[in-house]
CSV table of C-alpha atoms and ligand atoms in Angstrom, one decimal:
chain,number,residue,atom,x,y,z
A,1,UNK,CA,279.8,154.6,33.6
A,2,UNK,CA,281.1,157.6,34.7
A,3,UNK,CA,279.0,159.1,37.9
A,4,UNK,CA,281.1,161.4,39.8
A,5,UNK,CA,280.3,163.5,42.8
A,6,UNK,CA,282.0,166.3,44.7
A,7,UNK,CA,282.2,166.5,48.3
A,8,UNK,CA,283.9,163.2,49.7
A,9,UNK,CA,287.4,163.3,49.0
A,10,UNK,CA,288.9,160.8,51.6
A,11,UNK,CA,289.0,158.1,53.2
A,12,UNK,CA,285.6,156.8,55.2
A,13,UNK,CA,285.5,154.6,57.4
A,14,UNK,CA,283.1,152.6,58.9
A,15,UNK,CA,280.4,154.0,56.4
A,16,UNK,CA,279.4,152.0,53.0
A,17,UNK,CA,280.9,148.9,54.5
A,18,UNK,CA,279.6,145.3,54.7
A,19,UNK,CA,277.4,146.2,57.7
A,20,UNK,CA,275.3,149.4,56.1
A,21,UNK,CA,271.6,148.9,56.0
A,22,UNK,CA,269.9,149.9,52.2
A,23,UNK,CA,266.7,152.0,52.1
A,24,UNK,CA,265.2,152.7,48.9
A,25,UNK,CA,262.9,155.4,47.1
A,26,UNK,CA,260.8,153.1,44.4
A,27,UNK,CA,259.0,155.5,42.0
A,28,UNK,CA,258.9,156.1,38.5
A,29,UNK,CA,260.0,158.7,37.2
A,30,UNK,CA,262.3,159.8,40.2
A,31,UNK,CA,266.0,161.0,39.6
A,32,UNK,CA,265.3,164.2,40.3
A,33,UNK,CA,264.1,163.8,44.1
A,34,UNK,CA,265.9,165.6,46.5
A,35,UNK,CA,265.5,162.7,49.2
A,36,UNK,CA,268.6,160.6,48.4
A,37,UNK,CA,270.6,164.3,49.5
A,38,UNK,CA,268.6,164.4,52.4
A,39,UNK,CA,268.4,161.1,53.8
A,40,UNK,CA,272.2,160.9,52.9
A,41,UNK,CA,272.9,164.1,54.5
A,42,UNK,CA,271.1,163.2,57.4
A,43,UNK,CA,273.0,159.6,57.8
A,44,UNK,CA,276.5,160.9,57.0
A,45,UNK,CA,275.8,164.6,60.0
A,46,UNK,CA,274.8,161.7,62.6
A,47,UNK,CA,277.4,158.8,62.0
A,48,UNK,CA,274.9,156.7,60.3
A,49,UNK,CA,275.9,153.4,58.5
A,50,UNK,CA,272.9,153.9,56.0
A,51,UNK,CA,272.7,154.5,52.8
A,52,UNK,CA,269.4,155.6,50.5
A,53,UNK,CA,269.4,154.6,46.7
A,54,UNK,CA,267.3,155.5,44.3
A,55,UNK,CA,265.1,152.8,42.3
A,56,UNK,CA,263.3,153.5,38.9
A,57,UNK,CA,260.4,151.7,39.7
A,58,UNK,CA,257.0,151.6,38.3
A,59,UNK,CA,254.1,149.3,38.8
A,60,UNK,CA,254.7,146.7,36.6
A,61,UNK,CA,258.7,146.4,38.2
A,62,UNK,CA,257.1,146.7,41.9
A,63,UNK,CA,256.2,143.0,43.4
A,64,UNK,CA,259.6,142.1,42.5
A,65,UNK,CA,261.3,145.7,43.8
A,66,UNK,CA,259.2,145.2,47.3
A,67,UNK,CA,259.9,141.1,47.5
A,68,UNK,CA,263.9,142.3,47.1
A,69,UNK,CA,263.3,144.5,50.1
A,70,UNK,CA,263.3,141.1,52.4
A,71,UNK,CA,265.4,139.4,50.0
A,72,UNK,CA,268.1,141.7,50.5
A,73,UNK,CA,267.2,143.0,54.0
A,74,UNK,CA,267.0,146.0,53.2
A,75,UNK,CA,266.2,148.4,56.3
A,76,UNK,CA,262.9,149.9,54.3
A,77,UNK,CA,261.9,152.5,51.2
A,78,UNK,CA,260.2,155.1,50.2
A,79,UNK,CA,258.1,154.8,47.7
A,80,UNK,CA,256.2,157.6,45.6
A,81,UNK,CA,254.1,157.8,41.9
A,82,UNK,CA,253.1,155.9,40.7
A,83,UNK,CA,253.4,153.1,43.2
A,84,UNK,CA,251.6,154.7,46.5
A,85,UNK,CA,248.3,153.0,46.7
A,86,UNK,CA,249.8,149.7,44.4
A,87,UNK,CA,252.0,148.6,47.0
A,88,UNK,CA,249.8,147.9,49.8
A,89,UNK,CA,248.5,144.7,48.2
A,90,UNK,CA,252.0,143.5,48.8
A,91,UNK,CA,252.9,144.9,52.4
A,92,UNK,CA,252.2,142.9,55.4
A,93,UNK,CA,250.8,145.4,57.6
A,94,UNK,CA,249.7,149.6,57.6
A,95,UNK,CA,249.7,152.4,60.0
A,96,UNK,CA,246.2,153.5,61.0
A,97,UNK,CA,246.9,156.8,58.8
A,98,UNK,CA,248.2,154.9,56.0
A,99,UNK,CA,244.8,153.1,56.2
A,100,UNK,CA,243.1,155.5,56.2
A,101,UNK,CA,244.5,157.4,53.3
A,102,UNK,CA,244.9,154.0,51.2
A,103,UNK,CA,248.4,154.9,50.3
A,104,UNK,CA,251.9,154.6,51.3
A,105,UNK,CA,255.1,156.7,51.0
A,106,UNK,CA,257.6,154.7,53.5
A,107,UNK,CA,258.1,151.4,54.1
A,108,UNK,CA,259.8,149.4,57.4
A,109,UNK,CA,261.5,146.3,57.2
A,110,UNK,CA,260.9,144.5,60.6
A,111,UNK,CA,262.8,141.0,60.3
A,112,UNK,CA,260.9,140.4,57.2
A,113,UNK,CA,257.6,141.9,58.2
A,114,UNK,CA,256.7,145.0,55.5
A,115,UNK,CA,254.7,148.0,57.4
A,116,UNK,CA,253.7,150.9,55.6
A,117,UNK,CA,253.1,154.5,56.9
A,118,UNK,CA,252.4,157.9,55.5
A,119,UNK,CA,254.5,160.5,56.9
A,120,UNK,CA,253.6,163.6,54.5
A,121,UNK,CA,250.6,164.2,57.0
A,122,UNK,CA,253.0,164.0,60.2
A,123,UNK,CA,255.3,166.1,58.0
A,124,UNK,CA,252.5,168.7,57.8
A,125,UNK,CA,251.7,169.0,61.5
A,126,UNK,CA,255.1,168.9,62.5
A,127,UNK,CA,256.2,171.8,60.2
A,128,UNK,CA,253.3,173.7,61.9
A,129,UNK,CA,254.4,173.0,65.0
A,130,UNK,CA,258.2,173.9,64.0
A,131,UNK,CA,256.5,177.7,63.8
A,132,UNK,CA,254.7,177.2,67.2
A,133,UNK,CA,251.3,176.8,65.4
A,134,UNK,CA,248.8,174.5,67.3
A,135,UNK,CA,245.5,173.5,65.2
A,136,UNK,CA,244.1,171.2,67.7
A,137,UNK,CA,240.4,172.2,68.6
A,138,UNK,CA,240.4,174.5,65.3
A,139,UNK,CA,239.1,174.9,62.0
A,140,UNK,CA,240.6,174.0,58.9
A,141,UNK,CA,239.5,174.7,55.1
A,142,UNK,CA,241.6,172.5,52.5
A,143,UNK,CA,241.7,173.1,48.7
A,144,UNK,CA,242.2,169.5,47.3
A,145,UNK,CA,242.2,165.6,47.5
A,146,UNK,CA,245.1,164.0,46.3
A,147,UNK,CA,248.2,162.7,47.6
A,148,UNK,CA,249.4,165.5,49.3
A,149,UNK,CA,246.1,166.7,50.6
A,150,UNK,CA,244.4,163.3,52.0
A,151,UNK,CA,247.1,162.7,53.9
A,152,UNK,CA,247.1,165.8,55.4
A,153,UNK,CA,243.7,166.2,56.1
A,154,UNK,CA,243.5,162.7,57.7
A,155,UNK,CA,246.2,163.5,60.4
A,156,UNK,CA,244.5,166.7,61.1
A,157,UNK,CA,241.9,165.0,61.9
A,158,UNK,CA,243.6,162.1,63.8
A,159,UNK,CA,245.7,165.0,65.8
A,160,UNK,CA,242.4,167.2,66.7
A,161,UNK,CA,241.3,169.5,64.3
A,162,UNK,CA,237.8,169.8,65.1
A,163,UNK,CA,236.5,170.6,61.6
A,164,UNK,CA,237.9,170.7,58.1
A,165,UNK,CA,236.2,171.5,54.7
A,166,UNK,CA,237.5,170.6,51.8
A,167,UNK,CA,237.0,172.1,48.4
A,168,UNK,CA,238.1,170.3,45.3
A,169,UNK,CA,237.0,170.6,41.1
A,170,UNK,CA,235.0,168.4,40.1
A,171,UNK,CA,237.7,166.2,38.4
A,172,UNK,CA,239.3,162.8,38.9
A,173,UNK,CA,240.0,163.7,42.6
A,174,UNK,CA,236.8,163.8,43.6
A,175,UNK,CA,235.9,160.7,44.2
A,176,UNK,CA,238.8,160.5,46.8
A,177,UNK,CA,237.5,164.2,48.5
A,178,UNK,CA,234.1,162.0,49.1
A,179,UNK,CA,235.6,159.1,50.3
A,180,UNK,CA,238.5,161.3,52.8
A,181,UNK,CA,235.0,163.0,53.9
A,182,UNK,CA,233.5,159.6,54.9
A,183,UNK,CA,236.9,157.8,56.3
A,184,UNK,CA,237.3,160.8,58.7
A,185,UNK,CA,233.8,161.5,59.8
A,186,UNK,CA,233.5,157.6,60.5
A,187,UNK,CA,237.2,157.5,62.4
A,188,UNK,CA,237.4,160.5,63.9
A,189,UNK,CA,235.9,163.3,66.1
A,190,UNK,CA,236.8,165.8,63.2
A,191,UNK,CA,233.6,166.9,61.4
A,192,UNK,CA,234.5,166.3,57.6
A,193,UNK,CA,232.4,168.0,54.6
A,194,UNK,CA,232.9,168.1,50.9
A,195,UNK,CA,232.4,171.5,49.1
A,196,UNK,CA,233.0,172.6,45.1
A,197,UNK,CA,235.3,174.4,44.2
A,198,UNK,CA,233.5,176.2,41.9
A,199,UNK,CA,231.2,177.6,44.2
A,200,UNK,CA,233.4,180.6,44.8
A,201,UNK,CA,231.0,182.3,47.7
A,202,UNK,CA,231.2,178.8,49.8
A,203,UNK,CA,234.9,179.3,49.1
A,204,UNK,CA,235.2,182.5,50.5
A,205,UNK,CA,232.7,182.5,53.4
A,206,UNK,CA,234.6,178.8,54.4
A,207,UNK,CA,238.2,180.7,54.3
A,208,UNK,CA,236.7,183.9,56.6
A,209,UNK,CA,235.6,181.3,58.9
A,210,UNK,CA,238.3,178.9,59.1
A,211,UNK,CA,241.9,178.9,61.3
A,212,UNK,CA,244.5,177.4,58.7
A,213,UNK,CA,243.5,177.4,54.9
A,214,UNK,CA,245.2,175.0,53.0
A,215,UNK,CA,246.0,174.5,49.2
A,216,UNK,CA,247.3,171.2,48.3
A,217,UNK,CA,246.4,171.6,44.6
A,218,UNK,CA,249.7,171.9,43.1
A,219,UNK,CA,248.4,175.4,41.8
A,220,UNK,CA,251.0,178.2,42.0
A,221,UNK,CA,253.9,175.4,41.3
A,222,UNK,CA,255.0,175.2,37.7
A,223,UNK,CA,253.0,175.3,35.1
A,224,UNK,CA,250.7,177.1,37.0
A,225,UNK,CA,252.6,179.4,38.9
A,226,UNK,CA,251.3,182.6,38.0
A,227,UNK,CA,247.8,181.3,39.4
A,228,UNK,CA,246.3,181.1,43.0
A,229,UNK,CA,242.9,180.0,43.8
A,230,UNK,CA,242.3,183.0,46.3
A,231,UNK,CA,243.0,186.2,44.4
A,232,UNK,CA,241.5,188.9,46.7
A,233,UNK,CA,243.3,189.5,49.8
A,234,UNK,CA,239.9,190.8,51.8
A,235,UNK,CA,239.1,186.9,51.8
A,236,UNK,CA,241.8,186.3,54.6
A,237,UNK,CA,242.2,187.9,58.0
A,238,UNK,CA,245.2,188.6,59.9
A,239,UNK,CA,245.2,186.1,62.8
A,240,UNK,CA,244.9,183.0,60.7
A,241,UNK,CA,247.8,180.6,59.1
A,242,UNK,CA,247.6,180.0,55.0
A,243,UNK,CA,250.0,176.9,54.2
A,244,UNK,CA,250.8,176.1,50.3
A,245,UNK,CA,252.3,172.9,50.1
A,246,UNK,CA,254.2,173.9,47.1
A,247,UNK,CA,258.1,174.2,47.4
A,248,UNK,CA,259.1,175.3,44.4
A,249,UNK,CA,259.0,178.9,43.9
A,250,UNK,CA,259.6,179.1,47.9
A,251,UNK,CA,257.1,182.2,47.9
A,252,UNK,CA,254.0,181.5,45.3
A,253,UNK,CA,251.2,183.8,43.9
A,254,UNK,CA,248.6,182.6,47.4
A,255,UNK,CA,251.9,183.5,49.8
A,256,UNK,CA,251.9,186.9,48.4
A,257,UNK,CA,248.1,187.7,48.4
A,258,UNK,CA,248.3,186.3,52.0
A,259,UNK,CA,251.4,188.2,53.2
A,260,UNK,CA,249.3,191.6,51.3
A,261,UNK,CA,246.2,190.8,53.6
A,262,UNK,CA,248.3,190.8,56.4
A,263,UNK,CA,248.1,187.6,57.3
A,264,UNK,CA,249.9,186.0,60.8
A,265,UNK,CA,251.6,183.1,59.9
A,266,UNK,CA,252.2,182.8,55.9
A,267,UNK,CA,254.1,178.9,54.9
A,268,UNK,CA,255.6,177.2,52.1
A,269,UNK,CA,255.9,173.3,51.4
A,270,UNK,CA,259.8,173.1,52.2
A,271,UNK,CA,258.9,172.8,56.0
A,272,UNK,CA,256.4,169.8,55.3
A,273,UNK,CA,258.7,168.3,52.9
A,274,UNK,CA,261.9,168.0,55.2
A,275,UNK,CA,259.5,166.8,58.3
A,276,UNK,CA,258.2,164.2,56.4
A,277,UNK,CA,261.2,163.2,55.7
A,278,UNK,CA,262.3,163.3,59.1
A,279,UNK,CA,259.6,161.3,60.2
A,280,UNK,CA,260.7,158.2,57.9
A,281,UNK,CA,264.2,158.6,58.9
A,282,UNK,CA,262.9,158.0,62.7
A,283,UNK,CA,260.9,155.2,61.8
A,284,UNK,CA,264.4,153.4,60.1
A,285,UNK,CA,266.7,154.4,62.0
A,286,UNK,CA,265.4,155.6,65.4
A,287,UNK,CA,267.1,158.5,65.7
A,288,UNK,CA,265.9,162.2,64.6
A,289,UNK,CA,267.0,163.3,61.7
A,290,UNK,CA,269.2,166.6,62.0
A,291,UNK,CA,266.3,169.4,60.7
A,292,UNK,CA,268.0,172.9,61.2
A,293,UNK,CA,271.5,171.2,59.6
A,294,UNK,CA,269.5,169.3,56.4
A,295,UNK,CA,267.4,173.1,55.8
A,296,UNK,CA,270.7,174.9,55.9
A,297,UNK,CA,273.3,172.7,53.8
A,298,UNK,CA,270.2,171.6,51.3
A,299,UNK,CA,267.4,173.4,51.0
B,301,LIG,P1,247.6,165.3,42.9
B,301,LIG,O1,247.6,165.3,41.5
B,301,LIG,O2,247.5,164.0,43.6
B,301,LIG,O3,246.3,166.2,43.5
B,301,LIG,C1,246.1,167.5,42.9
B,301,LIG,C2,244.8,168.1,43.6
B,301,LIG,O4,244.7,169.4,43.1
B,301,LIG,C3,243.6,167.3,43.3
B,301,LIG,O5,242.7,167.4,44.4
B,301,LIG,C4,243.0,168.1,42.1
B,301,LIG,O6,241.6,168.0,42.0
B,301,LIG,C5,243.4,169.5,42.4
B,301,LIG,N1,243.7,170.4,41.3
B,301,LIG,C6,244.5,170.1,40.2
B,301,LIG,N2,244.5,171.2,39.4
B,301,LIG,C7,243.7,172.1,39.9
B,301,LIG,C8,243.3,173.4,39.5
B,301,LIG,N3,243.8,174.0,38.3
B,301,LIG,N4,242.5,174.1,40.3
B,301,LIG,C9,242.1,173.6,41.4
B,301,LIG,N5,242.4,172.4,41.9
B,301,LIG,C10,243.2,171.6,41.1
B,301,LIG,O7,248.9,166.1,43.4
B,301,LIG,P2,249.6,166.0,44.8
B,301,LIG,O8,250.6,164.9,44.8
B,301,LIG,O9,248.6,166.0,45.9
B,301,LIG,O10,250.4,167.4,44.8
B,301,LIG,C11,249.8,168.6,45.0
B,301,LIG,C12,250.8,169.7,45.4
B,301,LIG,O11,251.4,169.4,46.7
B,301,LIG,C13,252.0,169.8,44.5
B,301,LIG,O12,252.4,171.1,44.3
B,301,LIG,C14,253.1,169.0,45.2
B,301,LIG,O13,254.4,169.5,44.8
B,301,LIG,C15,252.8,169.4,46.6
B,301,LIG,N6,253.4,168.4,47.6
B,301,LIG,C16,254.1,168.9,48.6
B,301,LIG,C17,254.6,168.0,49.5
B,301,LIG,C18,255.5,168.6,50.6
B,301,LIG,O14,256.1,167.8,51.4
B,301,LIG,N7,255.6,169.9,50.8
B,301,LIG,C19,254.3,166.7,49.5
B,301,LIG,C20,253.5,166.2,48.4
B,301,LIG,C21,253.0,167.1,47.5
């Protein structure tokens, strides 16, 4: 099959060899990600001998897929949808965060011994603190409760946010909002509480109150990205943060009402998306993954 790339046009040495470790990204469907030019980025800028594959893998492929990670020796994985709560019954040990959360999105391979973590909540505070925001000791109002938003509401908590209400439909997620509620509330010193979504004067009087608001719903990414769930600017004030962990368009329809109201410190997803990625690569490899260089040559 012809597969050909642009880019590396001589010889390479000591890279791809018999001694590179293997990680993996298992996930169904996945060829799109943009982690495999990250990671490989990332390895190749620091002299590396790593390499990240891709794996088209779904549930029913994944006790195999994760038994071939010790088979093969490989270094770790990724692992994303549909696989991120299924693999724990297969892993050998979890972070506290990845406990709490009851998912998984990286994998370490310790001489056979399979621990999984969640970095997409590290990825969150770390981007924050990339900008020189600090949300320890504050307030925190987070639309959503799936697998971008528990994460990040259960490192909040774990790194110091005093309070955080969430607001979420009442769909298929809300079972896990109630259950985040309850996990942090019991684990942390964070004070946790559920809210609907539909109530749009709970909304509003929780975003004038809080320090960061936060929408991990998705909404404002394709095919919904000509919605927001805060439409009036008077619902912000200036000296807060408003984070959208969606990526793609870089500046969504919540960036721009916040940017209108004046807001302090207005942030996409990319930021989040590269630190959690960042925070896998040190949990392989050891070493920091080059940030500034992987946001200029990729993103
Ligand atoms: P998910 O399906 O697991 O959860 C979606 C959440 O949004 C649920 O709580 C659901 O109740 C809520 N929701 C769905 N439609 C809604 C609507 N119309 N109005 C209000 N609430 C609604 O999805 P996810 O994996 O958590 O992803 C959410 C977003 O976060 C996506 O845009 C995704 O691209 C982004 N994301 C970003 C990063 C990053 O690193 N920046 C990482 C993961 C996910």
């Amino acid at each position: 099959m012809i597969n050909k790339i642009t880019g590396v046009n001589g010889p390479i040495n000591g890279w791809l060899d018999g001694h590179t470790y293997l990680i993996g990204l298992m996930a169904y469907p996945i060829r799109h990600s943009m982690s495999p030019t990250m990671h490989n980025n990332a390895f190749a800028k620091l002299g590396l001998n790593f390499t990240y594959l891709c794996f088209e893998i779904d549930n029913k492929k994944l006790p195999k897929a994760v038994e071939a990670i010790r088979t093969l020796d490989m270094r770790g994985s990724n692992v994303s949808m549909p696989n991120k709560k299924e693999v724990i019954k297969y892993l050998d040990k979890l972070s506290p965060a990845s406990e709490m959360c009851d998912a998984v999105n990286t994998i370490v391979n310790d001489n056979g011994v399979l621990t999984g973590y969640t970095t997409d909540g590290i990825g969150f505070m770390k981007s924050l603190e990339d900008e020189g925001i600090d949300i320890s000791g504050k307030k925190m109002c987070l639309a959503g409760a799936g697998g971008a938003a528990t994460p990040i509401a259960v490192q909040a908590a774990l790194d110091g946010v005093s309070e955080i209400e969430i607001f979420n439909l009442n769909d298929d997620k809300w079972a896990q909002a109630e259950k985040n509620v309850k996990t942090i509330n019991e684990k942390t010193n964070c004070k946790a509480s559920l809210h609907h979504l539909e109530d749009k004067d709970d909304f509003k009087r929780a975003i004038s109150e809080c320090d960061i608001y936060c929408d991990a719903t998705g909404v404002g990414m394709k095919p919904l990205e000509d919605m927001t769930l805060v439409e009036d600017p008077s619902w912000f004030h200036k000296d807060m943060t408003v984070f959208d962990t969606v990526y793609a368009p870089r500046t969504t329809k919540l960036m721009k009402v916040a940017q209108k109201a004046g807001v302090k410190h207005v942030l996409n997803g990319i930021g989040m998306m590269i630190e959690q990625g960042a925070a896998a690569f040190k949990l392989w490899t050891g070493e920091d993954m080059p940030t500034d260089y992987i946001r200029q040559v990729i993103f």
